[in-house]
Amino acid sequence: MNEELDSQLSAMFDDELAPGECELMARRLSRDEQLKARWGRYAVVGAVIRAERGVRLNAPLAGRVSAVLLAEPALTAQSVPSIPQRAGLRWWQPVAATALAAGVAAVCVMWLHAQAPGYGASLTAQLSAAPIRSDTPVIPASVALSAGQPDSYTVPRTPKTLPGVVPSTELANYVVAHSMFSPPVARRNLLSAFMTSEPAPGGAEEPQGNVKKTTGP
Amino acid sequence: MSRRPLGRKAPLLGLALTCSLAGSAVAEEPAAPGTSAQSPALTHPTAHEYAPAQWLQRMNDALTTRNYDGTFTHWHGGRLEMLRIIHRVQNGVVSERLVSLDGSGREFIRTGQSLVCYLPDRRTVLVEQHTAHEPLVGLHFPAVNDQTASFYDIREIGHTRVNRRDTHIIEVAPKDEYRYGYRLWIDGNTSMPIKSQLCDAHGTVIEQVVFASLALAAHIPDSAFKPDVSTEGFQWLRNDAPQAAGPPPANSLPWNAMRLPPGFRLTVRSAQTLPGSANPVDHMVFTDGFASVSVFIEVQGVRAGQPSVPQSATVGSSSAFSTVVDGHKITAVGEVPPATVQFIATQVQAQGPVSAGTPTR
């Protein structure tokens, strides 16, 4: 591996590489096994060691490394055609250490997606949510209603978000229904975001089931 | 160079663009009888002594009770788009129209009990009709109270002029990572938010709205609430008004969230029929007084062909997460980080009888 490439990889690890170069590096990572292995040593192993020592990683890098680890069950879940009733459990299963290679591949995907500022921020938030475990626990709903004492909490895994996705008709329904219960500013932001999301490919979405559908007002 | 500084520059670009617009102004017409714009509480000329939480309340009141017509830029994820919002309260009836002036051309129009969402890119119109006795907006807003202050730092961080208006900058900073924060530039005279930023727990701006023009009109004609979209050939998906909303069916499973993030509590529980669906959907709303999360529960399989694996999506800075529990699809949607909706959705289970103390609508 040449010195320049090694330097770029190091800069990427330190979150000091320009976004455009990051994207190129991410693409190269996806097809260069040697580079991939080196990134694995830099990022994944290093992150795990730091995490085990209780060292808090700084910068969006922490979120992206975390995303590699956390995205793995999601990728697995999507490849399984038959899901048990409690499908969400797959998201909560421990990540096996042997998933490292696939995780490195996933980091390339995350790099590309993370170019959207909002998405990067959310990834950062995921990892840094971990330290709040002890002092801001999640409260059982029944207790919360009576303002009682909180219980312990395990930080949820990072969901596989789809930034900028056009809401399906179903999601549009949920967004509109929810907006009626949001504070005014949040409601305006939510509806504005819905209005300005990427145009949908194709035409009308065919509704499913027994729906009330007409061709005019 | 990292991505984060780029993210901070983009809102500045949006602000520069909006400030450069020729019509950037906030205009206020004299209030006309019968309109909310005449409320003296909202036009206090020397209203500089309010506490930060009072500014928030005044802002919410202004946004929901005043007549206004404005254009604003919405920035999120590197995208900057212009929208127009028209809001009117006339004889107790709220009308509202939100139009995307760029891109998709989507429109959202609320007139009384009717919500209509025009989606030209999907050639679809969603129509949601509510019953006359059910206020659509206003009664269920989260209220900023002492409990809210446990989870947010609310303070005034300065004054500045935005679009020739003197504004108070109110910051609402979350104390943990389960919720987002805001910075709000509130007009000292009208209490309207001239500019707002949504921030994550680290203070990084992830969404921004800046008004380029805002007119507080005494009268807004009905014609302002007609859509620009031609709906020829569109499919219309609607629900039916009388059965649209109400308490959950008596024989339905009593769903509850077993655990919630700190500060969140159940405030609304109802059943409603959504456009395009024949079956009622259980709807629960959880709030911490500033952010809210809706949970929708419907029988899986009604909409055949949809994947049953957990799914996530984002709509701007808002998040959605779906999973399947005991043959039911659970979807959480809210203006909170993705992990928060995921946590709440995965904590929802069918339980025994709903406790007597559970708030219902």
Coordinates of N, CA and C in Angstrom, one line a residue, chain B residues 1-107:
Chain B
M1 N -10.8 18.2 6.4 CA -12.1 18.8 6.4 C -13.1 17.7 6.8
S2 N -14.1 18.0 7.6 CA -15.1 17.1 8.0 C -16.4 17.5 7.4
R3 N -17.4 16.7 7.5 CA -18.7 17.0 6.9 C -19.4 18.0 7.8
R4 N -19.2 18.0 9.1 CA -20.0 18.8 10.0 C -19.9 20.3 9.7
P5 N -18.7 20.8 9.4 CA -18.7 22.2 9.1 C -19.5 22.5 7.8
L6 N -19.5 21.6 6.9 CA -20.3 21.9 5.7 C -21.8 22.0 6.0
G7 N -22.2 21.1 7.0 CA -23.6 21.1 7.4 C -24.0 22.4 8.0
R8 N -23.0 23.1 8.6 CA -23.3 24.4 9.3 C -23.4 25.5 8.3
K9 N -22.6 25.3 7.2 CA -22.6 26.4 6.2 C -23.9 26.5 5.4
A10 N -24.5 25.3 5.2 CA -25.7 25.3 4.4 C -26.8 26.2 4.9
P11 N -27.1 26.2 6.2 CA -28.1 27.1 6.7 C -27.8 28.5 6.4
L12 N -26.5 28.8 6.5 CA -26.1 30.2 6.3 C -26.4 30.6 4.8
L13 N -26.1 29.6 3.9 CA -26.4 29.9 2.5 C -27.9 30.1 2.4
G14 N -28.7 29.3 3.1 CA -30.2 29.5 3.0 C -30.6 30.9 3.5
L15 N -30.0 31.3 4.6 CA -30.3 32.6 5.2 C -29.9 33.7 4.2
A16 N -28.7 33.5 3.6 CA -28.3 34.6 2.6 C -29.2 34.7 1.5
L17 N -29.7 33.5 1.0 CA -30.6 33.5 -0.1 C -31.9 34.2 0.3
T18 N -32.4 33.9 1.4 CA -33.7 34.4 1.8 C -33.6 35.9 2.1
C19 N -32.5 36.3 2.7 CA -32.3 37.8 2.9 C -32.1 38.6 1.7
S20 N -31.7 37.9 0.6 CA -31.5 38.6 -0.6 C -32.8 38.8 -1.4
L21 N -33.8 38.1 -1.0 CA -35.1 38.3 -1.7 C -35.7 39.7 -1.5
A22 N -36.1 40.2 -2.7 CA -36.6 41.6 -2.6 C -37.7 41.8 -1.7
G23 N -38.6 40.8 -1.6 CA -39.8 41.0 -0.8 C -39.6 40.6 0.7
S24 N -38.4 40.5 1.1 CA -38.2 40.0 2.5 C -38.7 41.0 3.5
A25 N -39.8 40.7 4.1 CA -40.4 41.6 5.1 C -41.4 40.9 5.9
V26 N -41.7 41.5 7.0 CA -42.8 41.0 7.8 C -43.8 42.2 7.9
A27 N -44.9 42.0 7.3 CA -45.9 43.1 7.3 C -47.1 42.7 8.1
E28 N -47.7 43.7 8.8 CA -48.8 43.4 9.6 C -49.9 44.4 9.3
E29 N -51.1 43.8 9.0 CA -52.2 44.7 8.7 C -53.0 44.9 10.0
P30 N -53.8 45.9 10.1 CA -54.6 46.1 11.2 C -55.6 44.9 11.3
A31 N -55.9 44.6 12.5 CA -56.8 43.4 12.8 C -58.2 43.8 12.4
A32 N -58.9 42.9 11.8 CA -60.3 43.1 11.5 C -61.2 42.4 12.5
P33 N -62.4 43.0 12.8 CA -63.3 42.4 13.8 C -63.6 40.9 13.4
G34 N -63.6 40.1 14.4 CA -63.9 38.7 14.1 C -62.7 37.8 13.8
T35 N -61.6 38.4 13.8 CA -60.4 37.6 13.5 C -59.5 37.6 14.7
S36 N -58.7 36.6 14.8 CA -57.8 36.4 16.0 C -56.7 37.4 15.9
A37 N -56.5 38.1 14.8 CA -55.3 39.0 14.7 C -55.5 40.2 15.6
Q38 N -56.7 40.4 16.1 CA -56.8 41.6 16.9 C -56.5 41.3 18.4
S39 N -56.1 40.1 18.7 CA -55.8 39.8 20.1 C -54.7 40.7 20.6
P40 N -55.0 41.5 21.7 CA -54.0 42.5 22.2 C -52.8 41.7 22.8
A41 N -53.0 40.5 23.3 CA -52.0 39.8 24.0 C -50.8 39.4 23.0
L42 N -51.2 39.4 21.7 CA -50.2 39.0 20.8 C -49.5 40.1 20.1
T43 N -49.9 41.3 20.3 CA -49.3 42.5 19.7 C -48.8 43.5 20.7
H44 N -48.3 43.0 21.8 CA -47.7 43.8 22.8 C -46.5 44.5 22.3
P45 N -46.5 45.9 22.1 CA -45.4 46.5 21.5 C -44.1 46.5 22.3
T46 N -44.2 46.3 23.6 CA -43.0 46.3 24.4 C -42.8 45.0 25.1
A47 N -43.1 44.0 24.5 CA -43.1 42.7 25.1 C -41.7 42.1 25.2
H48 N -40.9 42.6 26.1 CA -39.5 42.2 26.2 C -39.2 41.5 27.5
E49 N -40.2 41.4 28.4 CA -40.0 41.0 29.7 C -40.4 39.5 29.9
Y50 N -40.8 38.9 28.9 CA -41.4 37.5 29.1 C -40.2 36.5 29.4
A51 N -40.6 35.5 30.2 CA -39.6 34.4 30.4 C -39.5 33.6 29.1
P52 N -38.4 32.9 28.9 CA -38.3 32.1 27.7 C -39.5 31.1 27.5
A53 N -40.0 30.5 28.5 CA -41.1 29.5 28.3 C -42.3 30.3 27.9
Q54 N -42.5 31.5 28.4 CA -43.6 32.3 28.0 C -43.5 32.7 26.5
W55 N -42.3 33.0 26.0 CA -42.1 33.3 24.6 C -42.6 32.1 23.8
L56 N -42.2 30.9 24.3 CA -42.6 29.7 23.5 C -44.2 29.6 23.4
Q57 N -44.8 29.8 24.6 CA -46.3 29.8 24.6 C -46.9 30.8 23.7
R58 N -46.3 32.0 23.7 CA -46.8 33.1 22.8 C -46.6 32.7 21.4
M59 N -45.5 32.1 21.1 CA -45.2 31.7 19.7 C -46.2 30.7 19.3
N60 N -46.5 29.7 20.1 CA -47.5 28.6 19.8 C -48.8 29.3 19.5
D61 N -49.2 30.2 20.4 CA -50.5 30.9 20.3 C -50.6 31.6 18.9
A62 N -49.5 32.3 18.6 CA -49.5 33.1 17.4 C -49.6 32.2 16.2
L63 N -48.9 31.1 16.2 CA -48.9 30.2 15.0 C -50.2 29.6 14.8
T64 N -51.0 29.4 15.9 CA -52.2 28.6 15.8 C -53.5 29.5 15.7
T65 N -53.3 30.8 16.1 CA -54.5 31.6 16.2 C -54.5 32.8 15.3
R66 N -53.3 33.2 14.7 CA -53.3 34.3 13.8 C -53.5 34.0 12.4
N67 N -53.8 35.0 11.6 CA -53.9 34.9 10.2 C -52.5 35.3 9.6
Y68 N -52.0 34.5 8.8 CA -50.7 34.9 8.2 C -50.5 34.2 6.8
D69 N -49.7 34.9 6.0 CA -49.4 34.4 4.7 C -47.9 34.6 4.5
G70 N -47.1 33.6 4.4 CA -45.7 33.8 4.3 C -45.0 32.8 3.4
T71 N -43.8 33.2 2.9 CA -43.0 32.2 2.2 C -41.7 32.0 3.0
F72 N -41.2 30.8 3.0 CA -40.1 30.5 3.8 C -39.2 29.5 3.1
T73 N -37.9 29.5 3.5 CA -37.0 28.4 3.0 C -36.9 27.4 4.0
H74 N -36.9 26.1 3.5 CA -36.8 25.0 4.4 C -35.5 24.3 4.0
W75 N -34.5 24.2 4.9 CA -33.3 23.6 4.6 C -33.1 22.3 5.5
H76 N -32.8 21.2 4.8 CA -32.5 20.0 5.5 C -31.6 19.1 4.6
G77 N -30.6 18.5 5.2 CA -29.8 17.6 4.5 C -29.2 18.1 3.2
G78 N -28.9 19.4 3.2 CA -28.2 20.0 2.0 C -29.2 20.4 1.0
R79 N -30.5 20.2 1.2 CA -31.5 20.7 0.2 C -32.2 21.9 0.8
L80 N -32.4 22.9 -0.1 CA -33.0 24.1 0.3 C -34.2 24.3 -0.7
E81 N -35.4 24.5 -0.1 CA -36.6 24.6 -0.9 C -37.5 25.7 -0.3
M82 N -38.2 26.3 -1.2 CA -39.1 27.4 -0.8 C -40.5 26.9 -0.7
L83 N -41.2 27.3 0.3 CA -42.6 26.9 0.5 C -43.4 28.2 0.9
R84 N -44.7 28.0 0.8 CA -45.6 29.1 1.2 C -46.6 28.5 2.1
I85 N -46.9 29.3 3.2 CA -47.9 28.8 4.2 C -48.9 29.9 4.3
I86 N -50.1 29.5 4.3 CA -51.3 30.5 4.5 C -52.1 29.9 5.7
H87 N -52.3 30.7 6.7 CA -53.1 30.2 7.9 C -54.2 31.2 8.2
R88 N -55.3 30.7 8.5 CA -56.4 31.6 8.8 C -57.3 31.0 9.8
V89 N -57.7 31.9 10.8 CA -58.8 31.4 11.8 C -59.9 32.4 11.6
Q90 N -61.0 31.9 11.1 CA -62.2 32.7 10.8 C -63.4 32.1 11.4
N91 N -64.1 32.8 12.3 CA -65.3 32.2 12.9 C -65.0 30.9 13.6
G92 N -63.9 30.7 14.1 CA -63.5 29.5 14.8 C -63.1 28.4 13.9
V93 N -63.1 28.6 12.6 CA -62.7 27.5 11.7 C -61.2 27.8 11.2
V94 N -60.4 26.8 11.4 CA -59.0 27.0 11.0 C -58.8 26.5 9.5
S95 N -58.2 27.3 8.7 CA -57.8 26.9 7.4 C -56.3 27.0 7.2
E96 N -55.8 26.1 6.5 CA -54.3 26.2 6.4 C -53.9 25.6 5.0
R97 N -52.9 26.2 4.4 CA -52.4 25.6 3.2 C -50.9 25.7 3.1
L98 N -50.3 24.6 2.8 CA -48.8 24.6 2.7 C -48.5 24.1 1.3
V99 N -47.7 24.9 0.6 CA -47.4 24.5 -0.8 C -45.9 24.5 -1.0
S100 N -45.4 23.5 -1.6 CA -44.1 23.4 -2.1 C -43.9 24.2 -3.4
L101 N -43.2 25.3 -3.3 CA -43.0 26.1 -4.5 C -42.0 25.6 -5.4
D102 N -41.1 24.7 -5.0 CA -40.1 24.1 -5.8 C -40.4 22.6 -5.9
G103 N -39.7 21.9 -6.8 CA -39.7 20.4 -6.7 C -41.0 19.8 -6.9
S104 N -41.5 19.1 -5.9 CA -42.6 18.2 -6.0 C -43.9 18.8 -6.3
G105 N -44.1 20.1 -5.9 CA -45.4 20.7 -6.1 C -46.5 20.2 -5.2
R106 N -46.1 19.5 -4.1 CA -47.1 18.9 -3.2 C -47.8 20.1 -2.5
E107 N -49.1 19.8 -2.1 CA -49.8 20.7 -1.3 C -50.5 20.0 -0.2

